[in-house]
Amino acid sequence: MKFIYLYIGVMIIFGLGYSFFMFNRANRRKKEILEWLEKNPKAAKVYIGSTSSNLLSFILTPSSISLIAIDDKKPATFIMEGTKQVFYLTPGKHTITSSFQKSRPGILSKRVITEYEPRTQEVEVEAEKTYIYSFDKKNEQYTFTEKN
């Protein structure tokens, strides 16, 4: 019986420690992004668009875009803004390498996952504008549009 209390205590301490670590990491990351934005005040904000049209399709057929590289480097300005994924780009031309993954319920298996090969897109951004980077499932291609 004492072992159970010890186990529960260790799990609580581990959970609190992990939460503290993740909170500090997120704050440090946010601080780095804010410093980068101070150095690049004309940066454009790019939202990774939702690939699901409604809550039911989000639950039944989840999908996601994974950023691999921006200008052949690991994305340095990628951050979560609430529940949305955002990254920043300086004005000019950039190459974005990303992959797309979607899943759906299967007939003979629990879930069927389709993963698209990484692709590179060349985009041009203007200063202080906001864009949406998304994947069009019907045409199976990425879209990069200015947000109104």
JSON list of C-alpha atoms in Angstrom, two decimals:
[
{"chain": "A", "resi": 1, "resn": "MET", "atom": "CA", "xyz": [0.00, 0.00, 0.00]},
{"chain": "A", "resi": 2, "resn": "LYS", "atom": "CA", "xyz": [2.86, 2.38, 0.77]},
{"chain": "A", "resi": 3, "resn": "PHE", "atom": "CA", "xyz": [4.21, 1.71, -2.72]},
{"chain": "A", "resi": 4, "resn": "ILE", "atom": "CA", "xyz": [1.04, 3.14, -4.29]},
{"chain": "A", "resi": 5, "resn": "TYR", "atom": "CA", "xyz": [1.37, 6.38, -2.29]},
{"chain": "A", "resi": 6, "resn": "LEU", "atom": "CA", "xyz": [5.02, 6.62, -3.27]},
{"chain": "A", "resi": 7, "resn": "TYR", "atom": "CA", "xyz": [4.13, 6.03, -6.93]},
{"chain": "A", "resi": 8, "resn": "ILE", "atom": "CA", "xyz": [1.38, 8.68, -6.84]},
{"chain": "A", "resi": 9, "resn": "GLY", "atom": "CA", "xyz": [3.74, 11.15, -5.13]},
{"chain": "A", "resi": 10, "resn": "VAL", "atom": "CA", "xyz": [6.46, 10.58, -7.72]},
{"chain": "A", "resi": 11, "resn": "MET", "atom": "CA", "xyz": [3.97, 11.00, -10.58]},
{"chain": "A", "resi": 12, "resn": "ILE", "atom": "CA", "xyz": [2.67, 14.28, -9.11]},
{"chain": "A", "resi": 13, "resn": "ILE", "atom": "CA", "xyz": [6.20, 15.62, -8.65]},
{"chain": "A", "resi": 14, "resn": "PHE", "atom": "CA", "xyz": [7.12, 14.53, -12.18]},
{"chain": "A", "resi": 15, "resn": "GLY", "atom": "CA", "xyz": [3.97, 16.16, -13.60]},
{"chain": "A", "resi": 16, "resn": "LEU", "atom": "CA", "xyz": [4.62, 19.43, -11.79]},
{"chain": "A", "resi": 17, "resn": "GLY", "atom": "CA", "xyz": [8.28, 19.42, -12.83]},
{"chain": "A", "resi": 18, "resn": "TYR", "atom": "CA", "xyz": [7.39, 18.76, -16.46]},
{"chain": "A", "resi": 19, "resn": "SER", "atom": "CA", "xyz": [4.74, 21.51, -16.42]},
{"chain": "A", "resi": 20, "resn": "PHE", "atom": "CA", "xyz": [7.23, 23.97, -14.93]},
{"chain": "A", "resi": 21, "resn": "PHE", "atom": "CA", "xyz": [9.85, 23.03, -17.55]},
{"chain": "A", "resi": 22, "resn": "MET", "atom": "CA", "xyz": [7.41, 23.41, -20.46]},
{"chain": "A", "resi": 23, "resn": "PHE", "atom": "CA", "xyz": [6.09, 26.73, -19.13]},
{"chain": "A", "resi": 24, "resn": "ASN", "atom": "CA", "xyz": [9.64, 28.13, -18.86]},
{"chain": "A", "resi": 25, "resn": "ARG", "atom": "CA", "xyz": [10.53, 26.80, -22.31]},
{"chain": "A", "resi": 26, "resn": "ALA", "atom": "CA", "xyz": [7.44, 28.44, -23.87]},
{"chain": "A", "resi": 27, "resn": "ASN", "atom": "CA", "xyz": [8.20, 31.76, -22.17]},
{"chain": "A", "resi": 28, "resn": "ARG", "atom": "CA", "xyz": [11.84, 31.65, -23.30]},
{"chain": "A", "resi": 29, "resn": "ARG", "atom": "CA", "xyz": [10.73, 30.86, -26.86]},
{"chain": "A", "resi": 30, "resn": "LYS", "atom": "CA", "xyz": [8.22, 33.72, -26.82]},
{"chain": "A", "resi": 31, "resn": "LYS", "atom": "CA", "xyz": [10.92, 36.09, -25.54]},
{"chain": "A", "resi": 32, "resn": "GLU", "atom": "CA", "xyz": [13.26, 35.02, -28.38]},
{"chain": "A", "resi": 33, "resn": "ILE", "atom": "CA", "xyz": [10.51, 35.69, -30.95]},
{"chain": "A", "resi": 34, "resn": "LEU", "atom": "CA", "xyz": [9.77, 39.13, -29.45]},
{"chain": "A", "resi": 35, "resn": "GLU", "atom": "CA", "xyz": [13.48, 40.02, -29.61]},
{"chain": "A", "resi": 36, "resn": "TRP", "atom": "CA", "xyz": [13.59, 38.86, -33.23]},
{"chain": "A", "resi": 37, "resn": "LEU", "atom": "CA", "xyz": [10.51, 41.00, -33.99]},
{"chain": "A", "resi": 38, "resn": "GLU", "atom": "CA", "xyz": [12.19, 44.04, -32.40]},
{"chain": "A", "resi": 39, "resn": "LYS", "atom": "CA", "xyz": [15.13, 43.56, -34.78]},
{"chain": "A", "resi": 40, "resn": "ASN", "atom": "CA", "xyz": [12.75, 42.96, -37.73]},
{"chain": "A", "resi": 41, "resn": "PRO", "atom": "CA", "xyz": [9.77, 45.29, -37.18]},
{"chain": "A", "resi": 42, "resn": "LYS", "atom": "CA", "xyz": [8.63, 45.03, -40.80]},
{"chain": "A", "resi": 43, "resn": "ALA", "atom": "CA", "xyz": [8.23, 41.23, -40.64]},
{"chain": "A", "resi": 44, "resn": "ALA", "atom": "CA", "xyz": [5.16, 39.60, -42.14]},
{"chain": "A", "resi": 45, "resn": "LYS", "atom": "CA", "xyz": [3.05, 37.24, -40.04]},
{"chain": "A", "resi": 46, "resn": "VAL", "atom": "CA", "xyz": [2.09, 33.91, -41.61]},
{"chain": "A", "resi": 47, "resn": "TYR", "atom": "CA", "xyz": [-0.63, 31.71, -40.12]},
{"chain": "A", "resi": 48, "resn": "ILE", "atom": "CA", "xyz": [-0.65, 28.02, -40.92]},
{"chain": "A", "resi": 49, "resn": "GLY", "atom": "CA", "xyz": [-4.21, 27.66, -42.11]},
{"chain": "A", "resi": 50, "resn": "SER", "atom": "CA", "xyz": [-6.69, 25.14, -40.84]},
{"chain": "A", "resi": 51, "resn": "THR", "atom": "CA", "xyz": [-7.13, 22.21, -43.19]},
{"chain": "A", "resi": 52, "resn": "SER", "atom": "CA", "xyz": [-10.51, 21.22, -41.71]},
{"chain": "A", "resi": 53, "resn": "SER", "atom": "CA", "xyz": [-13.66, 23.13, -42.55]},
{"chain": "A", "resi": 54, "resn": "ASN", "atom": "CA", "xyz": [-15.59, 22.34, -39.36]},
{"chain": "A", "resi": 55, "resn": "LEU", "atom": "CA", "xyz": [-15.30, 20.66, -35.98]},
{"chain": "A", "resi": 56, "resn": "LEU", "atom": "CA", "xyz": [-16.71, 17.32, -37.15]},
{"chain": "A", "resi": 57, "resn": "SER", "atom": "CA", "xyz": [-14.23, 17.02, -40.03]},
{"chain": "A", "resi": 58, "resn": "PHE", "atom": "CA", "xyz": [-11.44, 18.07, -37.64]},
{"chain": "A", "resi": 59, "resn": "ILE", "atom": "CA", "xyz": [-12.33, 15.18, -35.33]},
{"chain": "A", "resi": 60, "resn": "LEU", "atom": "CA", "xyz": [-13.00, 12.52, -37.99]},
{"chain": "A", "resi": 61, "resn": "THR", "atom": "CA", "xyz": [-10.33, 13.43, -40.54]},
{"chain": "A", "resi": 62, "resn": "PRO", "atom": "CA", "xyz": [-7.51, 15.31, -38.81]},
{"chain": "A", "resi": 63, "resn": "SER", "atom": "CA", "xyz": [-4.70, 16.75, -40.91]},
{"chain": "A", "resi": 64, "resn": "SER", "atom": "CA", "xyz": [-1.66, 18.94, -40.38]},
{"chain": "A", "resi": 65, "resn": "ILE", "atom": "CA", "xyz": [1.09, 20.87, -42.11]},
{"chain": "A", "resi": 66, "resn": "SER", "atom": "CA", "xyz": [4.62, 20.39, -40.76]},
{"chain": "A", "resi": 67, "resn": "LEU", "atom": "CA", "xyz": [7.18, 23.11, -41.45]},
{"chain": "A", "resi": 68, "resn": "ILE", "atom": "CA", "xyz": [10.52, 21.54, -42.25]},
{"chain": "A", "resi": 69, "resn": "ALA", "atom": "CA", "xyz": [12.61, 24.52, -43.33]},
{"chain": "A", "resi": 70, "resn": "ILE", "atom": "CA", "xyz": [12.42, 28.17, -44.27]},
{"chain": "A", "resi": 71, "resn": "ASP", "atom": "CA", "xyz": [15.21, 29.25, -46.63]},
{"chain": "A", "resi": 72, "resn": "ASP", "atom": "CA", "xyz": [16.89, 25.87, -46.01]},
{"chain": "A", "resi": 73, "resn": "LYS", "atom": "CA", "xyz": [17.12, 26.49, -42.25]},
{"chain": "A", "resi": 74, "resn": "LYS", "atom": "CA", "xyz": [15.09, 25.22, -39.32]},
{"chain": "A", "resi": 75, "resn": "PRO", "atom": "CA", "xyz": [12.15, 27.62, -38.74]},
{"chain": "A", "resi": 76, "resn": "ALA", "atom": "CA", "xyz": [13.43, 30.10, -36.14]},
{"chain": "A", "resi": 77, "resn": "THR", "atom": "CA", "xyz": [10.28, 32.19, -35.76]},
{"chain": "A", "resi": 78, "resn": "PHE", "atom": "CA", "xyz": [7.67, 29.45, -35.40]},
{"chain": "A", "resi": 79, "resn": "ILE", "atom": "CA", "xyz": [5.34, 29.90, -32.41]},
{"chain": "A", "resi": 80, "resn": "MET", "atom": "CA", "xyz": [1.86, 29.06, -31.19]},
{"chain": "A", "resi": 81, "resn": "GLU", "atom": "CA", "xyz": [-0.54, 31.99, -30.90]},
{"chain": "A", "resi": 82, "resn": "GLY", "atom": "CA", "xyz": [-3.39, 30.57, -28.86]},
{"chain": "A", "resi": 83, "resn": "THR", "atom": "CA", "xyz": [-4.44, 27.52, -30.88]},
{"chain": "A", "resi": 84, "resn": "LYS", "atom": "CA", "xyz": [-2.99, 28.78, -34.17]},
{"chain": "A", "resi": 85, "resn": "GLN", "atom": "CA", "xyz": [0.46, 28.12, -35.53]},
{"chain": "A", "resi": 86, "resn": "VAL", "atom": "CA", "xyz": [2.31, 31.24, -36.69]},
{"chain": "A", "resi": 87, "resn": "PHE", "atom": "CA", "xyz": [5.68, 32.02, -38.19]},
{"chain": "A", "resi": 88, "resn": "TYR", "atom": "CA", "xyz": [7.26, 35.29, -39.27]},
{"chain": "A", "resi": 89, "resn": "LEU", "atom": "CA", "xyz": [9.14, 36.17, -42.45]},
{"chain": "A", "resi": 90, "resn": "THR", "atom": "CA", "xyz": [11.18, 39.22, -43.39]},
{"chain": "A", "resi": 91, "resn": "PRO", "atom": "CA", "xyz": [10.00, 41.05, -46.52]},
{"chain": "A", "resi": 92, "resn": "GLY", "atom": "CA", "xyz": [11.22, 39.51, -49.78]},
{"chain": "A", "resi": 93, "resn": "LYS", "atom": "CA", "xyz": [11.39, 36.08, -51.41]},
{"chain": "A", "resi": 94, "resn": "HIS", "atom": "CA", "xyz": [11.58, 32.93, -49.30]},
{"chain": "A", "resi": 95, "resn": "THR", "atom": "CA", "xyz": [11.44, 29.19, -49.82]},
{"chain": "A", "resi": 96, "resn": "ILE", "atom": "CA", "xyz": [9.25, 27.14, -47.50]},
{"chain": "A", "resi": 97, "resn": "THR", "atom": "CA", "xyz": [9.71, 23.38, -47.25]},
{"chain": "A", "resi": 98, "resn": "SER", "atom": "CA", "xyz": [6.83, 21.54, -45.63]},
{"chain": "A", "resi": 99, "resn": "SER", "atom": "CA", "xyz": [4.97, 18.27, -45.60]},
{"chain": "A", "resi": 100, "resn": "PHE", "atom": "CA", "xyz": [1.30, 17.47, -45.19]},
{"chain": "A", "resi": 101, "resn": "GLN", "atom": "CA", "xyz": [-0.37, 14.58, -43.42]},
{"chain": "A", "resi": 102, "resn": "LYS", "atom": "CA", "xyz": [-4.04, 13.62, -43.31]},
{"chain": "A", "resi": 103, "resn": "SER", "atom": "CA", "xyz": [-5.91, 10.70, -41.81]},
{"chain": "A", "resi": 104, "resn": "ARG", "atom": "CA", "xyz": [-9.34, 9.17, -42.04]},
{"chain": "A", "resi": 105, "resn": "PRO", "atom": "CA", "xyz": [-11.15, 6.27, -40.43]},
{"chain": "A", "resi": 106, "resn": "GLY", "atom": "CA", "xyz": [-10.34, 2.98, -42.14]},
{"chain": "A", "resi": 107, "resn": "ILE", "atom": "CA", "xyz": [-12.55, 0.03, -43.03]},
{"chain": "A", "resi": 108, "resn": "LEU", "atom": "CA", "xyz": [-10.20, -2.82, -42.15]},
{"chain": "A", "resi": 109, "resn": "SER", "atom": "CA", "xyz": [-7.91, -0.79, -39.90]},
{"chain": "A", "resi": 110, "resn": "LYS", "atom": "CA", "xyz": [-8.46, 1.83, -37.23]},
{"chain": "A", "resi": 111, "resn": "ARG", "atom": "CA", "xyz": [-7.07, 4.73, -39.25]},
{"chain": "A", "resi": 112, "resn": "VAL", "atom": "CA", "xyz": [-5.61, 5.33, -42.71]},
{"chain": "A", "resi": 113, "resn": "ILE", "atom": "CA", "xyz": [-2.84, 7.95, -42.78]},
{"chain": "A", "resi": 114, "resn": "THR", "atom": "CA", "xyz": [-1.73, 9.65, -46.00]},
{"chain": "A", "resi": 115, "resn": "GLU", "atom": "CA", "xyz": [1.56, 11.53, -45.82]},
{"chain": "A", "resi": 116, "resn": "TYR", "atom": "CA", "xyz": [2.67, 13.75, -48.68]},
{"chain": "A", "resi": 117, "resn": "GLU", "atom": "CA", "xyz": [6.33, 14.09, -49.55]},
{"chain": "A", "resi": 118, "resn": "PRO", "atom": "CA", "xyz": [8.02, 17.32, -48.46]},
{"chain": "A", "resi": 119, "resn": "ARG", "atom": "CA", "xyz": [7.65, 20.04, -51.07]},
{"chain": "A", "resi": 120, "resn": "THR", "atom": "CA", "xyz": [9.31, 23.41, -51.47]},
{"chain": "A", "resi": 121, "resn": "GLN", "atom": "CA", "xyz": [7.36, 26.52, -52.37]},
{"chain": "A", "resi": 122, "resn": "GLU", "atom": "CA", "xyz": [8.77, 29.90, -53.23]},
{"chain": "A", "resi": 123, "resn": "VAL", "atom": "CA", "xyz": [6.80, 32.79, -51.76]},
{"chain": "A", "resi": 124, "resn": "GLU", "atom": "CA", "xyz": [7.19, 36.54, -51.69]},
{"chain": "A", "resi": 125, "resn": "VAL", "atom": "CA", "xyz": [6.04, 38.57, -48.71]},
{"chain": "A", "resi": 126, "resn": "GLU", "atom": "CA", "xyz": [5.53, 42.28, -48.23]},
{"chain": "A", "resi": 127, "resn": "ALA", "atom": "CA", "xyz": [6.32, 44.20, -45.07]},
{"chain": "A", "resi": 128, "resn": "GLU", "atom": "CA", "xyz": [3.85, 44.18, -42.18]},
{"chain": "A", "resi": 129, "resn": "LYS", "atom": "CA", "xyz": [1.24, 42.06, -43.97]},
{"chain": "A", "resi": 130, "resn": "THR", "atom": "CA", "xyz": [-0.49, 38.91, -42.78]},
{"chain": "A", "resi": 131, "resn": "TYR", "atom": "CA", "xyz": [-0.67, 35.72, -44.83]},
{"chain": "A", "resi": 132, "resn": "ILE", "atom": "CA", "xyz": [-2.21, 32.27, -44.62]},
{"chain": "A", "resi": 133, "resn": "TYR", "atom": "CA", "xyz": [-0.18, 29.21, -45.61]},
{"chain": "A", "resi": 134, "resn": "SER", "atom": "CA", "xyz": [-2.40, 26.18, -46.12]},
{"chain": "A", "resi": 135, "resn": "PHE", "atom": "CA", "xyz": [-2.87, 22.98, -48.09]},
{"chain": "A", "resi": 136, "resn": "ASP", "atom": "CA", "xyz": [-5.68, 22.52, -50.62]},
{"chain": "A", "resi": 137, "resn": "LYS", "atom": "CA", "xyz": [-6.77, 18.89, -50.26]},
{"chain": "A", "resi": 138, "resn": "LYS", "atom": "CA", "xyz": [-8.73, 18.83, -53.54]},
{"chain": "A", "resi": 139, "resn": "ASN", "atom": "CA", "xyz": [-5.86, 20.05, -55.72]},
{"chain": "A", "resi": 140, "resn": "GLU", "atom": "CA", "xyz": [-3.19, 18.57, -53.43]},
{"chain": "A", "resi": 141, "resn": "GLN", "atom": "CA", "xyz": [-1.11, 21.73, -53.43]},
{"chain": "A", "resi": 142, "resn": "TYR", "atom": "CA", "xyz": [-0.05, 24.43, -50.99]},
{"chain": "A", "resi": 143, "resn": "THR", "atom": "CA", "xyz": [-1.59, 27.88, -51.06]},
{"chain": "A", "resi": 144, "resn": "PHE", "atom": "CA", "xyz": [-0.09, 31.13, -49.81]},
{"chain": "A", "resi": 145, "resn": "THR", "atom": "CA", "xyz": [-2.62, 33.97, -49.70]},
{"chain": "A", "resi": 146, "resn": "GLU", "atom": "CA", "xyz": [-2.81, 37.38, -48.11]},
{"chain": "A", "resi": 147, "resn": "LYS", "atom": "CA", "xyz": [-5.24, 37.60, -45.20]},
{"chain": "A", "resi": 148, "resn": "ASN", "atom": "CA", "xyz": [-7.75, 40.43, -45.40]}
]
